[in-house]
CSV table of C-alpha atoms and ligand atoms in Angstrom, one decimal:
chain,number,residue,atom,x,y,z
A,1,UNK,CA,-0.1,0.0,-0.2
A,2,UNK,CA,1.1,3.4,-1.0
A,3,UNK,CA,1.2,5.8,2.0
A,4,UNK,CA,0.4,9.8,0.5
A,5,UNK,CA,1.3,12.7,2.5
A,6,UNK,CA,0.0,16.3,1.5
A,7,UNK,CA,1.0,19.3,1.8
A,8,UNK,CA,-1.3,21.7,2.0
A,9,UNK,CA,-4.7,21.2,3.4
A,10,UNK,CA,-6.0,22.8,-0.3
A,11,UNK,CA,-9.6,23.3,-2.4
A,12,UNK,CA,-8.4,21.0,-5.0
A,13,UNK,CA,-7.1,18.5,-2.1
A,14,UNK,CA,-10.6,18.3,-0.6
A,15,UNK,CA,-12.1,18.0,-3.7
A,16,UNK,CA,-10.6,15.9,-6.3
A,17,UNK,CA,-6.9,14.3,-4.9
A,18,UNK,CA,-8.1,13.2,-1.3
A,19,UNK,CA,-11.3,11.0,-2.9
A,20,UNK,CA,-8.7,9.9,-5.9
A,21,UNK,CA,-5.5,8.8,-3.9
A,22,UNK,CA,-8.3,6.7,-1.8
A,23,UNK,CA,-10.1,5.2,-4.2
A,24,UNK,CA,-7.1,3.3,-5.3
A,25,UNK,CA,-6.6,-0.7,-4.3
A,26,UNK,CA,-3.3,0.0,-4.1
A,27,UNK,CA,-2.4,3.7,-2.2
A,28,UNK,CA,-4.1,5.8,1.0
A,29,UNK,CA,-3.6,9.2,1.7
A,30,UNK,CA,-1.9,8.9,5.6
A,31,UNK,CA,-0.9,12.4,6.5
A,32,UNK,CA,-1.7,16.0,5.7
A,33,UNK,CA,0.7,18.3,7.2
A,34,UNK,CA,-0.9,22.4,7.0
A,35,UNK,CA,0.8,25.8,8.5
A,36,UNK,CA,-1.9,26.3,10.9
A,37,UNK,CA,-2.3,23.6,13.2
A,38,UNK,CA,-6.6,24.4,13.4
A,39,UNK,CA,-6.8,23.7,9.8
A,40,UNK,CA,-4.6,20.5,9.8
A,41,UNK,CA,-6.5,19.2,12.6
A,42,UNK,CA,-9.9,20.0,11.2
A,43,UNK,CA,-8.9,19.2,7.3
A,44,UNK,CA,-7.6,15.6,8.8
A,45,UNK,CA,-11.1,14.9,10.5
A,46,UNK,CA,-13.0,15.9,7.9
A,47,UNK,CA,-10.9,13.9,5.0
A,48,UNK,CA,-10.9,10.4,8.0
A,49,UNK,CA,-6.8,11.4,7.2
A,50,UNK,CA,-5.2,9.0,10.1
A,51,UNK,CA,-2.3,12.1,10.8
A,52,UNK,CA,-1.6,15.8,10.8
A,53,UNK,CA,1.4,17.5,11.1
A,54,UNK,CA,1.5,21.7,10.9
A,55,UNK,CA,5.4,21.5,10.1
A,56,UNK,CA,6.1,20.3,6.6
A,57,UNK,CA,9.9,19.1,8.0
A,58,UNK,CA,7.8,16.7,10.6
A,59,UNK,CA,5.8,15.2,7.9
A,60,UNK,CA,8.2,14.4,5.4
A,61,UNK,CA,10.9,13.0,8.1
A,62,UNK,CA,7.8,10.6,8.8
A,63,UNK,CA,9.8,7.1,6.8
A,64,UNK,CA,6.5,5.1,6.2
A,65,UNK,CA,5.6,8.4,3.7
A,66,UNK,CA,6.3,7.0,0.1
A,67,UNK,CA,4.6,10.2,-1.9
A,68,UNK,CA,3.6,13.4,-1.3
A,69,UNK,CA,1.4,15.3,-3.3
A,70,UNK,CA,1.9,19.4,-3.0
A,71,UNK,CA,-1.1,21.8,-3.6
A,72,UNK,CA,0.5,24.7,-1.5
A,73,UNK,CA,0.2,28.1,-3.2
A,74,UNK,CA,2.9,28.7,-5.8
A,75,UNK,CA,5.7,30.0,-4.2
A,76,UNK,CA,5.9,27.2,-1.9
A,77,UNK,CA,5.7,23.9,-4.7
A,78,UNK,CA,9.5,24.6,-5.3
A,79,UNK,CA,11.0,25.0,-1.4
A,80,UNK,CA,8.5,21.8,-0.4
A,81,UNK,CA,9.6,19.8,-3.9
A,82,UNK,CA,13.3,19.7,-3.5
A,83,UNK,CA,12.5,19.0,0.6
A,84,UNK,CA,10.4,16.3,-0.4
A,85,UNK,CA,12.9,14.8,-3.2
A,86,UNK,CA,15.7,15.0,-0.2
A,87,UNK,CA,13.7,12.9,1.8
A,88,UNK,CA,13.7,10.7,-0.8
A,89,UNK,CA,10.0,10.7,-1.7
A,90,UNK,CA,8.1,11.0,-4.8
A,91,UNK,CA,6.3,13.7,-5.9
A,92,UNK,CA,3.2,15.1,-7.5
A,93,UNK,CA,3.3,18.7,-7.8
A,94,UNK,CA,0.1,21.0,-8.6
A,95,UNK,CA,0.5,23.5,-11.9
A,96,UNK,CA,2.5,25.9,-12.7
A,97,UNK,CA,4.9,23.8,-11.5
A,98,UNK,CA,6.8,26.6,-9.9
A,99,UNK,CA,7.7,30.1,-10.2
A,100,UNK,CA,10.7,30.8,-12.6
A,101,UNK,CA,11.5,28.2,-15.2
A,102,UNK,CA,14.8,27.8,-13.0
A,103,UNK,CA,13.1,26.8,-10.3
A,104,UNK,CA,11.0,24.0,-12.4
A,105,UNK,CA,14.2,22.8,-13.8
A,106,UNK,CA,16.4,22.8,-10.4
A,107,UNK,CA,12.8,20.6,-9.1
A,108,UNK,CA,13.6,18.3,-12.3
A,109,UNK,CA,16.9,18.0,-11.5
A,110,UNK,CA,16.8,16.8,-7.8
A,111,UNK,CA,14.6,14.3,-8.8
A,112,UNK,CA,16.4,12.8,-11.3
A,113,UNK,CA,19.5,13.1,-8.8
A,114,UNK,CA,17.6,11.3,-5.8
A,115,UNK,CA,15.6,8.9,-8.5
A,116,UNK,CA,12.5,9.8,-7.5
A,117,UNK,CA,9.7,10.2,-9.5
A,118,UNK,CA,8.1,14.1,-9.9
A,119,UNK,CA,5.0,14.6,-12.0
A,120,UNK,CA,3.0,17.1,-12.5
A,121,UNK,CA,-0.9,17.2,-11.8
A,122,UNK,CA,-2.1,18.6,-15.1
A,123,UNK,CA,-5.6,17.1,-15.1
A,124,UNK,CA,-6.9,17.9,-18.4
A,125,UNK,CA,-4.7,15.6,-20.6
A,126,UNK,CA,-6.1,12.6,-18.4
A,127,UNK,CA,-9.4,13.7,-19.9
A,128,UNK,CA,-11.0,11.3,-22.1
A,129,UNK,CA,-11.8,13.4,-24.4
A,130,UNK,CA,-8.2,15.2,-25.1
A,131,UNK,CA,-6.4,11.5,-25.6
A,132,UNK,CA,-10.1,10.6,-27.9
A,133,UNK,CA,-8.5,14.2,-30.0
A,134,UNK,CA,-4.5,13.4,-29.7
A,135,UNK,CA,-5.3,9.5,-30.8
A,136,UNK,CA,-7.7,11.0,-33.8
A,137,UNK,CA,-4.8,13.1,-34.9
A,138,UNK,CA,-1.7,10.9,-34.1
A,139,UNK,CA,-3.4,8.2,-36.6
A,140,UNK,CA,-4.4,11.3,-39.5
A,141,UNK,CA,-8.4,11.8,-38.6
A,142,UNK,CA,-8.3,15.3,-40.0
A,143,UNK,CA,-4.9,15.0,-41.8
A,144,UNK,CA,-2.6,17.5,-41.0
A,145,UNK,CA,-3.3,20.1,-38.2
A,146,UNK,CA,-3.2,23.7,-39.1
A,147,UNK,CA,-4.8,25.6,-36.0
A,148,UNK,CA,-6.0,25.2,-32.8
A,149,UNK,CA,-8.8,27.2,-30.2
A,150,UNK,CA,-8.9,26.5,-26.5
A,151,UNK,CA,-12.0,28.6,-24.8
A,152,UNK,CA,-10.9,28.7,-21.4
A,153,UNK,CA,-12.8,31.6,-20.0
A,154,UNK,CA,-14.6,30.9,-16.8
A,155,UNK,CA,-15.9,32.0,-13.8
A,156,UNK,CA,-13.9,31.9,-10.6
A,157,UNK,CA,-16.1,30.7,-8.0
A,158,UNK,CA,-16.3,33.0,-5.3
A,159,UNK,CA,-14.5,30.6,-2.6
A,160,UNK,CA,-11.2,30.8,-4.9
A,161,UNK,CA,-11.1,34.1,-5.2
A,162,UNK,CA,-8.4,34.8,-3.0
A,163,UNK,CA,-4.5,34.5,-3.7
A,164,UNK,CA,-5.4,33.9,-7.1
A,165,UNK,CA,-6.8,37.3,-7.7
A,166,UNK,CA,-4.4,38.9,-5.2
A,167,UNK,CA,-1.2,38.0,-4.4
A,168,UNK,CA,0.6,38.2,-6.9
A,169,UNK,CA,3.6,36.6,-4.9
A,170,UNK,CA,1.9,33.4,-4.7
A,171,UNK,CA,1.6,33.6,-8.8
A,172,UNK,CA,-1.7,34.7,-9.1
A,173,UNK,CA,-3.4,35.4,-12.1
A,174,UNK,CA,-5.1,33.8,-15.2
A,175,UNK,CA,-2.1,33.3,-17.4
A,176,UNK,CA,-0.4,31.1,-14.5
A,177,UNK,CA,-3.4,29.4,-13.4
A,178,UNK,CA,-5.5,28.6,-17.0
A,179,UNK,CA,-3.0,29.4,-19.8
A,180,UNK,CA,-0.6,26.8,-17.9
A,181,UNK,CA,-3.6,24.5,-18.4
A,182,UNK,CA,-3.9,25.3,-22.2
A,183,UNK,CA,-0.2,24.9,-22.9
A,184,UNK,CA,-0.1,21.0,-21.6
A,185,UNK,CA,-3.6,20.7,-23.2
A,186,UNK,CA,-2.1,21.5,-26.6
A,187,UNK,CA,1.5,20.1,-26.6
A,188,UNK,CA,-0.2,16.7,-25.2
A,189,UNK,CA,-2.9,16.3,-28.3
A,190,UNK,CA,-0.9,17.9,-30.9
A,191,UNK,CA,2.5,16.3,-29.6
A,192,UNK,CA,4.6,19.2,-30.4
A,193,UNK,CA,6.3,22.2,-28.5
A,194,UNK,CA,5.7,25.7,-28.5
A,195,UNK,CA,8.1,28.1,-30.5
A,196,UNK,CA,6.7,31.3,-29.7
A,197,UNK,CA,3.3,32.8,-28.2
A,198,UNK,CA,1.6,36.4,-28.3
A,199,UNK,CA,-0.8,37.8,-26.0
A,200,UNK,CA,-2.7,40.3,-24.7
A,201,UNK,CA,-4.4,40.8,-20.8
A,202,UNK,CA,-6.8,42.3,-19.6
A,203,UNK,CA,-8.4,43.8,-16.4
A,204,UNK,CA,-11.8,43.2,-15.7
A,205,UNK,CA,-12.5,44.1,-12.4
A,206,UNK,CA,-11.6,40.3,-10.5
A,207,UNK,CA,-7.8,40.8,-10.7
A,208,UNK,CA,-6.1,43.5,-8.0
A,209,UNK,CA,-2.8,44.3,-7.5
A,210,UNK,CA,-2.3,44.1,-11.0
A,211,UNK,CA,-2.9,40.6,-11.5
A,212,UNK,CA,-4.4,40.0,-15.0
A,213,UNK,CA,-8.0,38.2,-15.0
A,214,UNK,CA,-8.7,37.5,-18.6
A,215,UNK,CA,-6.1,37.0,-21.6
A,216,UNK,CA,-5.6,36.1,-25.5
A,217,UNK,CA,-3.3,35.3,-27.5
A,218,UNK,CA,-1.6,33.3,-30.2
A,219,UNK,CA,0.2,30.1,-29.7
A,220,UNK,CA,2.9,29.2,-32.4
A,221,UNK,CA,4.1,25.6,-32.5
A,222,UNK,CA,7.6,24.7,-33.7
A,223,UNK,CA,5.6,22.3,-36.7
A,224,UNK,CA,3.7,25.6,-37.3
A,225,UNK,CA,0.4,24.9,-36.1
A,226,UNK,CA,-0.9,28.0,-34.7
A,227,UNK,CA,-3.9,27.8,-31.9
A,228,UNK,CA,-5.4,30.8,-30.2
A,229,UNK,CA,-6.7,30.8,-26.6
A,230,UNK,CA,-9.5,32.5,-24.2
A,231,UNK,CA,-8.9,32.4,-21.0
A,232,UNK,CA,-10.6,34.0,-17.5
A,233,UNK,CA,-11.5,34.5,-14.7
A,234,UNK,CA,-14.3,36.4,-15.2
A,235,UNK,CA,-16.7,34.9,-18.1
A,236,UNK,CA,-19.4,33.4,-16.0
A,237,UNK,CA,-21.7,32.4,-19.4
A,238,UNK,CA,-18.9,31.5,-21.9
A,239,UNK,CA,-18.9,27.3,-22.5
A,240,UNK,CA,-15.2,25.9,-22.6
A,241,UNK,CA,-14.3,23.8,-25.7
A,242,UNK,CA,-10.9,22.8,-27.5
A,243,UNK,CA,-10.8,22.7,-31.2
A,244,UNK,CA,-8.4,21.0,-33.7
A,245,UNK,CA,-8.8,22.2,-37.7
A,246,UNK,CA,-6.8,19.9,-39.8
A,247,UNK,CA,-6.6,19.4,-43.3
A,248,UNK,CA,-9.0,16.5,-43.9
A,249,UNK,CA,-11.3,17.3,-40.9
A,250,UNK,CA,-12.0,19.4,-37.8
A,251,UNK,CA,-12.1,17.9,-33.9
A,252,UNK,CA,-14.8,19.8,-31.5
A,253,UNK,CA,-14.2,19.0,-27.7
A,254,UNK,CA,-17.2,20.9,-26.1
A,255,UNK,CA,-17.5,21.6,-22.5
A,256,UNK,CA,-14.0,20.0,-22.1
A,257,UNK,CA,-12.1,22.6,-20.0
A,258,UNK,CA,-13.0,21.6,-17.2
A,259,UNK,CA,-11.7,19.4,-13.8
A,260,UNK,CA,-15.5,17.1,-14.7
A,261,UNK,CA,-15.4,13.6,-16.7
A,262,UNK,CA,-18.1,15.1,-19.2
A,263,UNK,CA,-17.7,16.8,-22.4
A,264,UNK,CA,-18.3,15.2,-26.2
A,265,UNK,CA,-15.9,14.8,-29.2
A,266,UNK,CA,-17.1,15.5,-32.2
A,267,UNK,CA,-15.4,14.9,-35.9
A,268,UNK,CA,-16.9,17.1,-39.2
A,269,UNK,CA,-15.0,15.3,-42.2
A,270,UNK,CA,-16.4,14.8,-45.9
A,271,UNK,CA,-19.0,17.6,-45.3
A,272,UNK,CA,-20.9,16.1,-42.2
A,273,UNK,CA,-20.4,15.6,-38.7
A,274,UNK,CA,-20.1,12.5,-36.0
A,275,UNK,CA,-19.7,12.3,-32.4
A,276,UNK,CA,-16.7,10.4,-31.5
A,277,UNK,CA,-17.6,7.9,-28.5
A,278,UNK,CA,-15.4,8.3,-25.6
A,279,UNK,CA,-15.0,6.3,-22.1
A,280,UNK,CA,-15.3,9.0,-19.6
A,281,UNK,CA,-13.2,8.3,-15.9
A,282,UNK,CA,-12.2,10.9,-13.0
A,283,UNK,CA,-9.4,12.4,-14.4
A,284,UNK,CA,-7.7,12.9,-11.2
A,285,UNK,CA,-8.1,9.0,-11.0
A,286,UNK,CA,-6.2,8.5,-13.8
A,287,UNK,CA,-3.8,10.6,-12.9
A,288,UNK,CA,-3.2,9.2,-9.6
A,289,UNK,CA,-3.5,5.5,-10.5
A,290,UNK,CA,-0.3,6.6,-13.6
A,291,UNK,CA,1.6,8.4,-10.6
A,292,UNK,CA,1.0,4.9,-8.6
A,293,UNK,CA,2.2,2.8,-11.1
A,294,UNK,CA,5.1,5.4,-12.2
A,295,UNK,CA,6.3,4.7,-8.5
A,296,UNK,CA,6.2,0.7,-9.0
A,297,UNK,CA,8.6,1.6,-12.2
A,298,UNK,CA,5.4,1.0,-14.3
A,299,UNK,CA,5.7,3.9,-16.8
A,300,UNK,CA,5.5,7.6,-16.4
A,301,UNK,CA,3.3,9.8,-14.8
A,302,UNK,CA,0.4,11.0,-17.0
A,303,UNK,CA,2.8,14.8,-16.7
A,304,UNK,CA,6.2,14.4,-16.1
A,305,UNK,CA,7.9,16.9,-14.4
A,306,UNK,CA,9.5,17.9,-17.8
A,307,UNK,CA,6.2,18.5,-18.9
A,308,UNK,CA,5.5,21.4,-16.5
A,309,UNK,CA,8.5,23.1,-17.3
A,310,UNK,CA,7.7,23.0,-20.8
A,311,UNK,CA,4.1,24.9,-19.6
A,312,UNK,CA,5.1,27.1,-17.3
A,313,UNK,CA,7.9,28.1,-19.8
A,314,UNK,CA,5.0,28.7,-22.3
A,315,UNK,CA,2.8,30.9,-19.7
A,316,UNK,CA,5.8,33.3,-19.1
A,317,UNK,CA,6.4,33.8,-22.3
A,318,UNK,CA,2.5,34.7,-22.8
A,319,UNK,CA,2.7,36.9,-19.3
A,320,UNK,CA,6.1,38.4,-20.8
A,321,UNK,CA,4.7,39.0,-24.4
A,322,UNK,CA,0.9,40.4,-22.7
A,323,UNK,CA,3.4,43.0,-20.4
A,324,UNK,CA,5.5,44.0,-23.8
A,325,UNK,CA,3.5,43.6,-26.5
A,326,UNK,CA,6.0,41.3,-28.3
A,327,UNK,CA,6.0,38.2,-29.7
A,328,UNK,CA,8.3,35.7,-27.1
A,329,UNK,CA,10.0,33.1,-28.6
A,330,UNK,CA,10.5,30.0,-26.6
A,331,UNK,CA,13.9,28.8,-25.8
A,332,UNK,CA,15.5,25.2,-27.1
A,333,UNK,CA,13.7,25.8,-30.9
B,401,NDP,P1,-6.3,26.4,-1.7
B,401,NDP,O1,-6.4,28.4,-1.7
B,401,NDP,O2,-8.0,26.3,-1.3
B,401,NDP,O3,-5.3,26.0,-0.9
B,401,NDP,C1,-4.0,26.9,-0.6
B,401,NDP,C2,-3.2,26.9,0.6
B,401,NDP,O4,-3.8,28.0,1.2
B,401,NDP,C3,-3.4,25.5,1.6
B,401,NDP,O5,-2.6,24.9,1.1
B,401,NDP,C4,-3.4,26.2,2.4
B,401,NDP,O6,-2.4,26.4,3.1
B,401,NDP,C5,-3.6,28.0,2.7
B,401,NDP,N1,-5.4,27.7,3.1
B,401,NDP,C6,-6.0,27.0,2.9
B,401,NDP,N2,-7.4,27.7,3.5
B,401,NDP,C7,-7.3,28.9,3.9
B,401,NDP,C8,-8.0,29.7,5.0
B,401,NDP,N3,-8.8,29.4,4.8
B,401,NDP,N4,-7.1,30.8,5.2
B,401,NDP,C9,-5.9,30.9,4.6
B,401,NDP,N5,-4.9,29.8,4.1
B,401,NDP,C10,-6.1,28.7,3.6
B,401,NDP,O7,-6.1,26.5,-3.1
B,401,NDP,P2,-6.3,25.6,-4.3
B,401,NDP,O8,-6.7,24.1,-3.9
B,401,NDP,O9,-7.1,26.1,-5.3
B,401,NDP,O10,-5.2,25.6,-5.1
B,401,NDP,C11,-4.0,24.8,-4.6
B,401,NDP,C12,-3.0,24.3,-5.6
B,401,NDP,O11,-3.7,23.7,-6.5
B,401,NDP,C13,-2.4,25.8,-6.6
B,401,NDP,O12,-0.9,25.4,-6.9
B,401,NDP,C14,-3.4,25.4,-7.4
B,401,NDP,O13,-2.6,26.0,-9.1
B,401,NDP,C15,-3.2,24.1,-8.1
B,401,NDP,N6,-4.8,23.6,-8.5
B,401,NDP,C16,-4.9,22.5,-9.4
B,401,NDP,C17,-5.8,22.5,-10.5
B,401,NDP,C18,-5.8,21.1,-11.4
B,401,NDP,O14,-6.6,20.4,-11.2
B,401,NDP,N7,-4.9,20.9,-11.4
B,401,NDP,C19,-7.2,22.9,-9.7
B,401,NDP,C20,-6.9,23.8,-8.5
B,401,NDP,C21,-5.8,23.9,-7.7
B,401,NDP,P3,-2.0,25.3,4.3
B,401,NDP,O15,-1.8,24.0,3.5
B,401,NDP,O16,-0.5,25.7,5.3
B,401,NDP,O17,-2.9,24.9,5.4
């Protein structure tokens, strides 16, 4: 039985990851660490977690813990991941992996040299819809992909309108929160890396302290595919979607940029559109299942640490493009 420790008494842990770990036949949540003793105790009670710690060091000193899930606010991801890796734990870290590329690369390098598994919790590539779209693209069903469109403008619910909208030092803002997911989903579905980006950010009344709450932009992939994206915290009525348009057909993922295992995929070719069947599965359960398997040496996490580096590189480039009005190239091309 793999024993997980949580760093962060977070909403995402409560809503998705704790149940996803608990439902696996081979894992359980054994402990949680929070900076607040009261929050640690309440969280552990509410979610039936046997141990609560008020210090990350004490959690990491626990020899029976195999894997750590980090869902603190973003400025803590790097130091906590490095400490967990140094303690010999496997780490599934929330996105964005860190606030800078240097930090994210240090995390990957540390995990590699310690011989532990590092994963990034990009949930969307675990969606049956996105996996089906990737498969159809890879098998040539729509010919050569030319363009993609990501519709990921949502309304940030009131209970999450905290550090995301008022703490730049915690990695707030829609770009590090949502665009980073678009980048991963596009990389995953298209099977290519980003060459350059351009973007404009907007300030529509929710973001404070200079944080953007909406952004639109264009990403150019190395293979020439161009992708447009619209991400927001401020759009209560917009549907989400993900489209890929190729020389022989188009794919329409509708209601697919979401945490829930919902949405449809349709393919339009030869003048008609058909829905493609997908077997929905809880995205976070699949993420944990793949991670548990990776710990046992069976494959890789759904999204690796390197995937987290690449999605962060795109998000940081989008932020720079929005700030400067320039097209920003991604290093490594
Ligand atoms: P929360 O705001 O719920 O929790 C983040 C941290 O804030 C907690 O670890 C906790 O710290 C602290 N905290 C919690 N409640 C309170 C409170 N009442 N007062 C003060 N501090 C509090 O964040 P989210 O769960 O929304 O996000 C956490 C991480 O997960 C982020 O990195 C985010 O980007 C990522 N995320 C990923 C998603 C995905 O689908 N992949 C979806 C949502 C978030 P402490 O532990 O010290 O108590």
